[in-house]
mmCIF file of N, CA and C in Angstrom:
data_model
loop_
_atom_site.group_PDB
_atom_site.id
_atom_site.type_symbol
_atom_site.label_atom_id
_atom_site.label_comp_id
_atom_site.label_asym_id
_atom_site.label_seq_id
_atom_site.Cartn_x
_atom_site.Cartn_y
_atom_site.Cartn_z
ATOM 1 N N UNK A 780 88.357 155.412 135.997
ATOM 2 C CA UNK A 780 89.254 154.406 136.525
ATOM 3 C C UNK A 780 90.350 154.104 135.521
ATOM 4 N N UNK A 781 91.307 154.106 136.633
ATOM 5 C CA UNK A 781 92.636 153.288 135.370
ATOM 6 C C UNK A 781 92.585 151.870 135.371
ATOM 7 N N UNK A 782 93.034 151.647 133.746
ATOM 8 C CA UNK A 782 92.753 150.228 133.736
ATOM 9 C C UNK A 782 94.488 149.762 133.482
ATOM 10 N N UNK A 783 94.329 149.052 134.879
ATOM 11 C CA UNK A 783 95.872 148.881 135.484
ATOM 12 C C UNK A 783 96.630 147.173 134.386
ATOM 13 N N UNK A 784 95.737 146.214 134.499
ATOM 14 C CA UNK A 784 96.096 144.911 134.261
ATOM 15 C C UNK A 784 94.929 144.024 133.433
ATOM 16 N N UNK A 785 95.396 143.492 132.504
ATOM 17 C CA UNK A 785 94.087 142.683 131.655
ATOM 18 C C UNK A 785 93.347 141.464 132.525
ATOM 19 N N UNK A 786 92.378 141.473 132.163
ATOM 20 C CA UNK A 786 91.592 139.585 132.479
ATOM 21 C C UNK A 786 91.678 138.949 131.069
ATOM 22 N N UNK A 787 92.150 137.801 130.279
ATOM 23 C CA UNK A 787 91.585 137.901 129.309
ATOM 24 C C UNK A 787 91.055 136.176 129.431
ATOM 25 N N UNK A 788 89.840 135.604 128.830
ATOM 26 C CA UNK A 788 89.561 134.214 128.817
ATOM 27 C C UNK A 788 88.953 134.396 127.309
ATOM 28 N N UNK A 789 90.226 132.892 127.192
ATOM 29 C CA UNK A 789 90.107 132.499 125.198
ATOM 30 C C UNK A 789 89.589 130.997 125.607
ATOM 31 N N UNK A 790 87.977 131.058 124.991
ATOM 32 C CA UNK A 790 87.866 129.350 124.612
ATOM 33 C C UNK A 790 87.990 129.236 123.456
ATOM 34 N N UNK A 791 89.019 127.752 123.543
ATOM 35 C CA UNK A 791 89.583 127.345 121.931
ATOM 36 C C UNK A 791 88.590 126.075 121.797
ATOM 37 N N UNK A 792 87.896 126.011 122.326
ATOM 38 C CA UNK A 792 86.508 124.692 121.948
ATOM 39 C C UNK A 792 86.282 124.396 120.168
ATOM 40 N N UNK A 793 87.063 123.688 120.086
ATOM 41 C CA UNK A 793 86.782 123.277 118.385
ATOM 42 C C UNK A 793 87.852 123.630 117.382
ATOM 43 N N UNK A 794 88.879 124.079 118.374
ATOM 44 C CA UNK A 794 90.281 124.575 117.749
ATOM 45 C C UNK A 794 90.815 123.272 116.833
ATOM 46 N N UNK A 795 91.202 123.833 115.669
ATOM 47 C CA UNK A 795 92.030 122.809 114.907
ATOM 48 C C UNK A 795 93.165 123.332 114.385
ATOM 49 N N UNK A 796 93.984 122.550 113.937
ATOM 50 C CA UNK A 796 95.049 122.915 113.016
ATOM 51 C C UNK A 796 94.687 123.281 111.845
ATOM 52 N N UNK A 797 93.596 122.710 111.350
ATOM 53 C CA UNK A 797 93.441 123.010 109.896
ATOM 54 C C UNK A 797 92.856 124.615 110.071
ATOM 55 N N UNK A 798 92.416 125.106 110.951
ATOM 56 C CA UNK A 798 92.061 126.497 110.732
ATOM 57 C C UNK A 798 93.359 127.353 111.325
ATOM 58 N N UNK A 799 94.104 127.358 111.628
ATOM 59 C CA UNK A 799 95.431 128.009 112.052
ATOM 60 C C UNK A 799 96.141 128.647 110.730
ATOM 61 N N UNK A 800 96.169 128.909 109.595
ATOM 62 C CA UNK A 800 96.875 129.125 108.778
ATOM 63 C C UNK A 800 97.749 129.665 109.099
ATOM 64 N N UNK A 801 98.557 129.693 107.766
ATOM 65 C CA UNK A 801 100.094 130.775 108.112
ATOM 66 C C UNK A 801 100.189 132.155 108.175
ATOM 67 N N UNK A 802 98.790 133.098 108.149
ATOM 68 C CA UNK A 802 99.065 134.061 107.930
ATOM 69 C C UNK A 802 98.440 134.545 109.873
ATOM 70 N N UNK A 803 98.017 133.515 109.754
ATOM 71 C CA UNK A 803 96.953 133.813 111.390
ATOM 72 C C UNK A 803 98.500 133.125 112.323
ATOM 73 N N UNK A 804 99.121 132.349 111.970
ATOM 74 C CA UNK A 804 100.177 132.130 112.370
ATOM 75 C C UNK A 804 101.089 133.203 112.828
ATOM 76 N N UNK A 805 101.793 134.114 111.693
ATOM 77 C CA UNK A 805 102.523 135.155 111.604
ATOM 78 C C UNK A 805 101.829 135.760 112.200
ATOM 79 N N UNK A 806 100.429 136.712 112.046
ATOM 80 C CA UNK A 806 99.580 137.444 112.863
ATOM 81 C C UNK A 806 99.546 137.325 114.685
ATOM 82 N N UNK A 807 99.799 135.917 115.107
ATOM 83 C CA UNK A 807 99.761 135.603 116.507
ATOM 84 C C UNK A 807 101.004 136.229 116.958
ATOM 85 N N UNK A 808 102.394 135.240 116.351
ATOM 86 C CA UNK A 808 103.694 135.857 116.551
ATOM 87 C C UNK A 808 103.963 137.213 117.156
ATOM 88 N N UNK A 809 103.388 137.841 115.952
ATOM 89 C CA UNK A 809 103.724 139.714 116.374
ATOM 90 C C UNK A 809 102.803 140.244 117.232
ATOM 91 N N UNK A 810 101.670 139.695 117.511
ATOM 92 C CA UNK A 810 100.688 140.172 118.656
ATOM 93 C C UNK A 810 101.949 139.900 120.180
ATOM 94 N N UNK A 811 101.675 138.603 119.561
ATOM 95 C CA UNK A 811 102.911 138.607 120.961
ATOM 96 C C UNK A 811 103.503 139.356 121.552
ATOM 97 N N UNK A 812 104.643 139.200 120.550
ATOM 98 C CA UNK A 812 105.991 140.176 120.460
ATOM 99 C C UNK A 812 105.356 141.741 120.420
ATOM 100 N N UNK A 813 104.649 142.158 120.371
ATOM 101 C CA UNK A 813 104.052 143.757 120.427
ATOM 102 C C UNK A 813 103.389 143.603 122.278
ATOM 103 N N UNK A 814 102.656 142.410 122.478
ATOM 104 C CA UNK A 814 102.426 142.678 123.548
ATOM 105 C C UNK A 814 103.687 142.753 124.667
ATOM 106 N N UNK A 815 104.396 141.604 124.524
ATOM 107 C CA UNK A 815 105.461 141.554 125.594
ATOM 108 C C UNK A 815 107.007 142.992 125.389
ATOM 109 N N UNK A 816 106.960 143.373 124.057
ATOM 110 C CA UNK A 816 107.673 144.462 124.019
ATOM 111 C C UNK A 816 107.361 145.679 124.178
ATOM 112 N N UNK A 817 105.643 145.941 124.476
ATOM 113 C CA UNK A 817 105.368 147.701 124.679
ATOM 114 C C UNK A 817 104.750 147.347 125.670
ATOM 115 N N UNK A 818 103.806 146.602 125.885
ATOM 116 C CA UNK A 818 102.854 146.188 127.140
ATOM 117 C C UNK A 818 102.936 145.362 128.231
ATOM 118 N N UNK A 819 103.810 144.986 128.393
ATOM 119 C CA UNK A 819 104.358 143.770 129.664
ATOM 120 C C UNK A 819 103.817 143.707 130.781
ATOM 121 N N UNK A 820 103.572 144.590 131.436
ATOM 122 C CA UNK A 820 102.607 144.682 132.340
ATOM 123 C C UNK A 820 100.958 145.154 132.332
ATOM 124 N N UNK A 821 100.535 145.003 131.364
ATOM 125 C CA UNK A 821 98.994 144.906 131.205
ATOM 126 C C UNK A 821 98.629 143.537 130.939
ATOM 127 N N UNK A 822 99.194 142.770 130.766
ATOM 128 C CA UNK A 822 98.388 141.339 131.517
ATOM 129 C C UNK A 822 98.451 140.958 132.308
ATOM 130 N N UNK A 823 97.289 140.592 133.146
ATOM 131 C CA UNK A 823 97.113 140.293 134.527
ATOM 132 C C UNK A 823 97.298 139.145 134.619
ATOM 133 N N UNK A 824 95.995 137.756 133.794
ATOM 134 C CA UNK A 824 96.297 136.806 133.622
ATOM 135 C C UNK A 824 95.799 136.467 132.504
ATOM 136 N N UNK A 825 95.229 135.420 132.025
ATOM 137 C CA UNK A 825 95.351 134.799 130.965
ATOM 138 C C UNK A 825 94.341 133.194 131.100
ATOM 139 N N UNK A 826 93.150 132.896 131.235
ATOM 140 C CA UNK A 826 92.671 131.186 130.879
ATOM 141 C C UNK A 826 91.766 131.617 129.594
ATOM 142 N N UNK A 827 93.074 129.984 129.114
ATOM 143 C CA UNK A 827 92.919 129.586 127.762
ATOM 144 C C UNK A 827 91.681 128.138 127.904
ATOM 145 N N UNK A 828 90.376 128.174 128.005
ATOM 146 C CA UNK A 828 90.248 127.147 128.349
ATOM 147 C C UNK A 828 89.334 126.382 127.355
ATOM 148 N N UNK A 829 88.751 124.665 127.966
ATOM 149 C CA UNK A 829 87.958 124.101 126.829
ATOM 150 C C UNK A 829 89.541 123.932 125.689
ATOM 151 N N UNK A 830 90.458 123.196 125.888
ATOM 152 C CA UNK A 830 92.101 123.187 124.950
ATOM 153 C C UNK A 830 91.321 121.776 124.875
ATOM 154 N N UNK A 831 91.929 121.423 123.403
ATOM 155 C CA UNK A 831 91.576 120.296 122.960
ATOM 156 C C UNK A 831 93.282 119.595 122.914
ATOM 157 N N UNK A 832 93.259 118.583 122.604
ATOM 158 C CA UNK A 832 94.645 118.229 122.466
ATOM 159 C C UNK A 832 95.303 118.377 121.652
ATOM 160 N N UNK A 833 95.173 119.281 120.594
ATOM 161 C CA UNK A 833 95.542 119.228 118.873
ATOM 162 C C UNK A 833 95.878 120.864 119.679
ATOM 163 N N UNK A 834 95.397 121.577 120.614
ATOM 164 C CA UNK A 834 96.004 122.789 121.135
ATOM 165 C C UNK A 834 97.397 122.732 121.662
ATOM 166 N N UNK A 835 97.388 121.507 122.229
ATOM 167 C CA UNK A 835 99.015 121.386 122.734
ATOM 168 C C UNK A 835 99.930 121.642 121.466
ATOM 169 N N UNK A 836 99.822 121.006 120.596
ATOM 170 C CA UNK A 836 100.795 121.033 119.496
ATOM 171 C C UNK A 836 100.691 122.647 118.914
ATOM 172 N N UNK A 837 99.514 123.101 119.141
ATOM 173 C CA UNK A 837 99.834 124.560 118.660
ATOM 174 C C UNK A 837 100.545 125.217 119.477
ATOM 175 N N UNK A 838 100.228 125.129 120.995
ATOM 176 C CA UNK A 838 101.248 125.892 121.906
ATOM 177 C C UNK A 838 102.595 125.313 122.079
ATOM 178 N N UNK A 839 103.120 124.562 122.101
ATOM 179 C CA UNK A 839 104.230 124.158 121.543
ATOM 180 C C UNK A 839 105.143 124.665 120.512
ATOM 181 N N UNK A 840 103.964 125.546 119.193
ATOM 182 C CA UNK A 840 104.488 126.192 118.164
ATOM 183 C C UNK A 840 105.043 127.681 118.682
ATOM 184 N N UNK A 841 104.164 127.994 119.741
ATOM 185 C CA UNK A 841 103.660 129.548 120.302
ATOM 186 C C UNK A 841 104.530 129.568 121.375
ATOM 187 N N UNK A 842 104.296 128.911 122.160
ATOM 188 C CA UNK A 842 105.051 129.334 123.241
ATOM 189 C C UNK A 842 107.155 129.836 123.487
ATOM 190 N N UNK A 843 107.655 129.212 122.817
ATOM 191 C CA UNK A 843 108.905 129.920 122.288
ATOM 192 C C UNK A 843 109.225 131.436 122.090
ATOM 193 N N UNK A 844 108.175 131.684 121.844
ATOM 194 C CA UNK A 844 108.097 132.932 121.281
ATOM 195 C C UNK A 844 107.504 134.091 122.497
ATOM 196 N N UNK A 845 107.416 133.446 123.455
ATOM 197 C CA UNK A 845 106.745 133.952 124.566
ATOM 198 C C UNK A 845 107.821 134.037 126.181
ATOM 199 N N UNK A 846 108.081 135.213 126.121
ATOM 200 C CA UNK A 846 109.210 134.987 127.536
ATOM 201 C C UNK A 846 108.921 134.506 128.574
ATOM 202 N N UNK A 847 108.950 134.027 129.681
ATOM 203 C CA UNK A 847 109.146 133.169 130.719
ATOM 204 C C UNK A 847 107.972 134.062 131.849
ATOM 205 N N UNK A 848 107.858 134.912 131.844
ATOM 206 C CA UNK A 848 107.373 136.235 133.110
ATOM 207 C C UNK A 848 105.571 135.804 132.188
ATOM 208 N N UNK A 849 105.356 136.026 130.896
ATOM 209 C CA UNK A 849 104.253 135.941 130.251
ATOM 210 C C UNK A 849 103.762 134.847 130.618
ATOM 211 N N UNK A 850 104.197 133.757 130.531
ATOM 212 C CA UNK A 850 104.323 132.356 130.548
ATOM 213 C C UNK A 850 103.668 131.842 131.845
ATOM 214 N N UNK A 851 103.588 132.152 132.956
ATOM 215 C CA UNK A 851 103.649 132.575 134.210
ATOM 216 C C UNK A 851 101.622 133.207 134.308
ATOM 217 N N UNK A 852 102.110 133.706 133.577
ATOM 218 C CA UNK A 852 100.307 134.481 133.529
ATOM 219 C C UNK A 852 99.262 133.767 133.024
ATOM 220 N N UNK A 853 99.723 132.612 132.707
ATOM 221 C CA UNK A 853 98.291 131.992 131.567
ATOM 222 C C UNK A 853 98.646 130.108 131.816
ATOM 223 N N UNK A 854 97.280 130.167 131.759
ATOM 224 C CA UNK A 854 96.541 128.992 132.578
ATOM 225 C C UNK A 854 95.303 128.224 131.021
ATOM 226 N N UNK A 855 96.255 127.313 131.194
ATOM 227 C CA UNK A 855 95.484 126.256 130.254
ATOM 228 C C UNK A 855 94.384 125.391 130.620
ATOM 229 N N UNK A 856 93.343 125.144 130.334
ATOM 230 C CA UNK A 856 92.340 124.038 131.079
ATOM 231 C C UNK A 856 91.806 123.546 130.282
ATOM 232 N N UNK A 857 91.528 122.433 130.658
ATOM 233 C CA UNK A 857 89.959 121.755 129.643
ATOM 234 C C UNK A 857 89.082 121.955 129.609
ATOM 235 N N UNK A 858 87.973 121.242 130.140
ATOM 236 C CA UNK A 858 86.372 121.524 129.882
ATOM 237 C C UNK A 858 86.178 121.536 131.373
ATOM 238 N N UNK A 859 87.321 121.053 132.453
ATOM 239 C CA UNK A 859 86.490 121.471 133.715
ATOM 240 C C UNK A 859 87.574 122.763 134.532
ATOM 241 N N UNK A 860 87.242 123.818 134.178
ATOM 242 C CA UNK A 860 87.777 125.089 134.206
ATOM 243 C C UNK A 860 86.839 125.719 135.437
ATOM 244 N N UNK A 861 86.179 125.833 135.932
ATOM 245 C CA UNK A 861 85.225 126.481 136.135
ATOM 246 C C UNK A 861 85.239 127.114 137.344
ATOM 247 N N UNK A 862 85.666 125.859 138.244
ATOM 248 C CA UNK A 862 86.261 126.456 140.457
ATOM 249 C C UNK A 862 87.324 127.351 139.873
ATOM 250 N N UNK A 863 88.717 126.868 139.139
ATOM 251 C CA UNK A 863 89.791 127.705 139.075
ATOM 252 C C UNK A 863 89.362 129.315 138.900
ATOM 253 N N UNK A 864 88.596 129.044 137.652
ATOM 254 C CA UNK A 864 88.348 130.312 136.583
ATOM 255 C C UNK A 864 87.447 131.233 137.803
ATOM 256 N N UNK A 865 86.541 130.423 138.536
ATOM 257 C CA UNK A 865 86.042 131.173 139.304
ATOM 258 C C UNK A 865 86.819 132.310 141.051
ATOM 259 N N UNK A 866 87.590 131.785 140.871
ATOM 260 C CA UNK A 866 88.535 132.224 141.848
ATOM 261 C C UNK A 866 89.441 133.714 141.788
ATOM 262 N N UNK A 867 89.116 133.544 140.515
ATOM 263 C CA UNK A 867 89.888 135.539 139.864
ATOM 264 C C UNK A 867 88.764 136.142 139.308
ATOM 265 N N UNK A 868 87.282 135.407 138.916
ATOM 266 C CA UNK A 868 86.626 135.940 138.036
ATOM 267 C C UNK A 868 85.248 135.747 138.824
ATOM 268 N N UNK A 869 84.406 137.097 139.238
ATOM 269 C CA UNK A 869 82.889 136.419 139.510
ATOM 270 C C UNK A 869 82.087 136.082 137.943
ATOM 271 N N UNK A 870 81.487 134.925 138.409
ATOM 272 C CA UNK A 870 80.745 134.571 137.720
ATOM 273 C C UNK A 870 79.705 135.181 137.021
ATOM 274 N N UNK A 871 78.908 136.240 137.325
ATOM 275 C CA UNK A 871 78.321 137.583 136.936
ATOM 276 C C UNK A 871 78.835 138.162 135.511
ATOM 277 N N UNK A 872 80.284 137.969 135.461
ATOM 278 C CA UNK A 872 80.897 138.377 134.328
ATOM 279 C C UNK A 872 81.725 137.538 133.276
ATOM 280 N N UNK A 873 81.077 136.421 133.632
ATOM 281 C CA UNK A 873 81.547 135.286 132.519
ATOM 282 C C UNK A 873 80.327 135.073 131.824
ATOM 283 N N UNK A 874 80.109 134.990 130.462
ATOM 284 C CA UNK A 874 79.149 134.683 129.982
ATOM 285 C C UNK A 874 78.483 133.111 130.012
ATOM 286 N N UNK A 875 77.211 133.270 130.165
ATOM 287 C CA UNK A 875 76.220 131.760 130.437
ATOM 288 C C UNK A 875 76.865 130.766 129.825
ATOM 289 N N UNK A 876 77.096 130.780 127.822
ATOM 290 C CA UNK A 876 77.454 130.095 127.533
ATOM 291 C C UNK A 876 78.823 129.123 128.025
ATOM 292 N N UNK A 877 79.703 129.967 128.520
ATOM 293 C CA UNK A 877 80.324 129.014 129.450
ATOM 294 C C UNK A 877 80.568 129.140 130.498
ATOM 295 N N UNK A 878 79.436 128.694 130.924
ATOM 296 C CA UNK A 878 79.382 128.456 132.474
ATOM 297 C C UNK A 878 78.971 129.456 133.616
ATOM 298 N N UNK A 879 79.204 130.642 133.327
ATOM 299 C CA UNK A 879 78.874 131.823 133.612
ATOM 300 C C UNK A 879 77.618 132.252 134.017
ATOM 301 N N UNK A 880 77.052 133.817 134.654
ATOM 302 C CA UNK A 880 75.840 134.213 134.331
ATOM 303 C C UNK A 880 75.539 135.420 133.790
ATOM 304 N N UNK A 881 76.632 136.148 133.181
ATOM 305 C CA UNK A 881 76.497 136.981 132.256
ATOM 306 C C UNK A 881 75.495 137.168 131.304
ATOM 307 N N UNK A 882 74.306 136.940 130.929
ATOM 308 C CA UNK A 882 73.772 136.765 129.565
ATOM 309 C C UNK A 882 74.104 138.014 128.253
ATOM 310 N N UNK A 883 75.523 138.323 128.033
ATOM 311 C CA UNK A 883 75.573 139.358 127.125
ATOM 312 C C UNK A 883 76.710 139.264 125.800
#
């Protein structure tokens, strides 16, 4: 099978600023910019979920750096993620720990 478009789900549960450094900083930047300049269409979508509020201020830092079409693909949530997330994703393949029944 070709693998046409990404799924990707990031929990930032416990995200802080103080662990963000500047080099994981710079490191995000160019992931970016490498994804949206060679790969643009291999993301499908994108939940970022479990965002604490100290995440806003990081995406705020990030998102600039991110063109408008990307932007579009990714879905922020809190801790009650779960109907949405379930609607693109069976549950089978989300792991238990959140929320899921994956056990792997």
């Amino acid at each position: 099978y070709k693998i046409e478009q990404s799924f990707s789900l990031i929990n930032v549960k416990g995200f802080s600023m103080g662990k963000l450094k500047a080099k994981s900083r710079e490191f995000i930047k160019i992931a970016i910019k490498i994804g949206q300049d060679y790969y643009p269409e291999i993301m499908g979508k994108m939940f970022i979920i479990n965002t604490p509020f100290v995440f806003k201020a990081a995406w705020a830092m990030f998102s600039p750096f991110i063109d408008a079409k990307t932007k579009k693909k990714i879905t922020m949530m809190g801790s009650s993620y779960k109907k949405e997330l379930f609607k693109h994703v069976d549950p089978e393949n989300v792991p238990a720990e959140i929320g899921g029944e994956c056990e792997c």
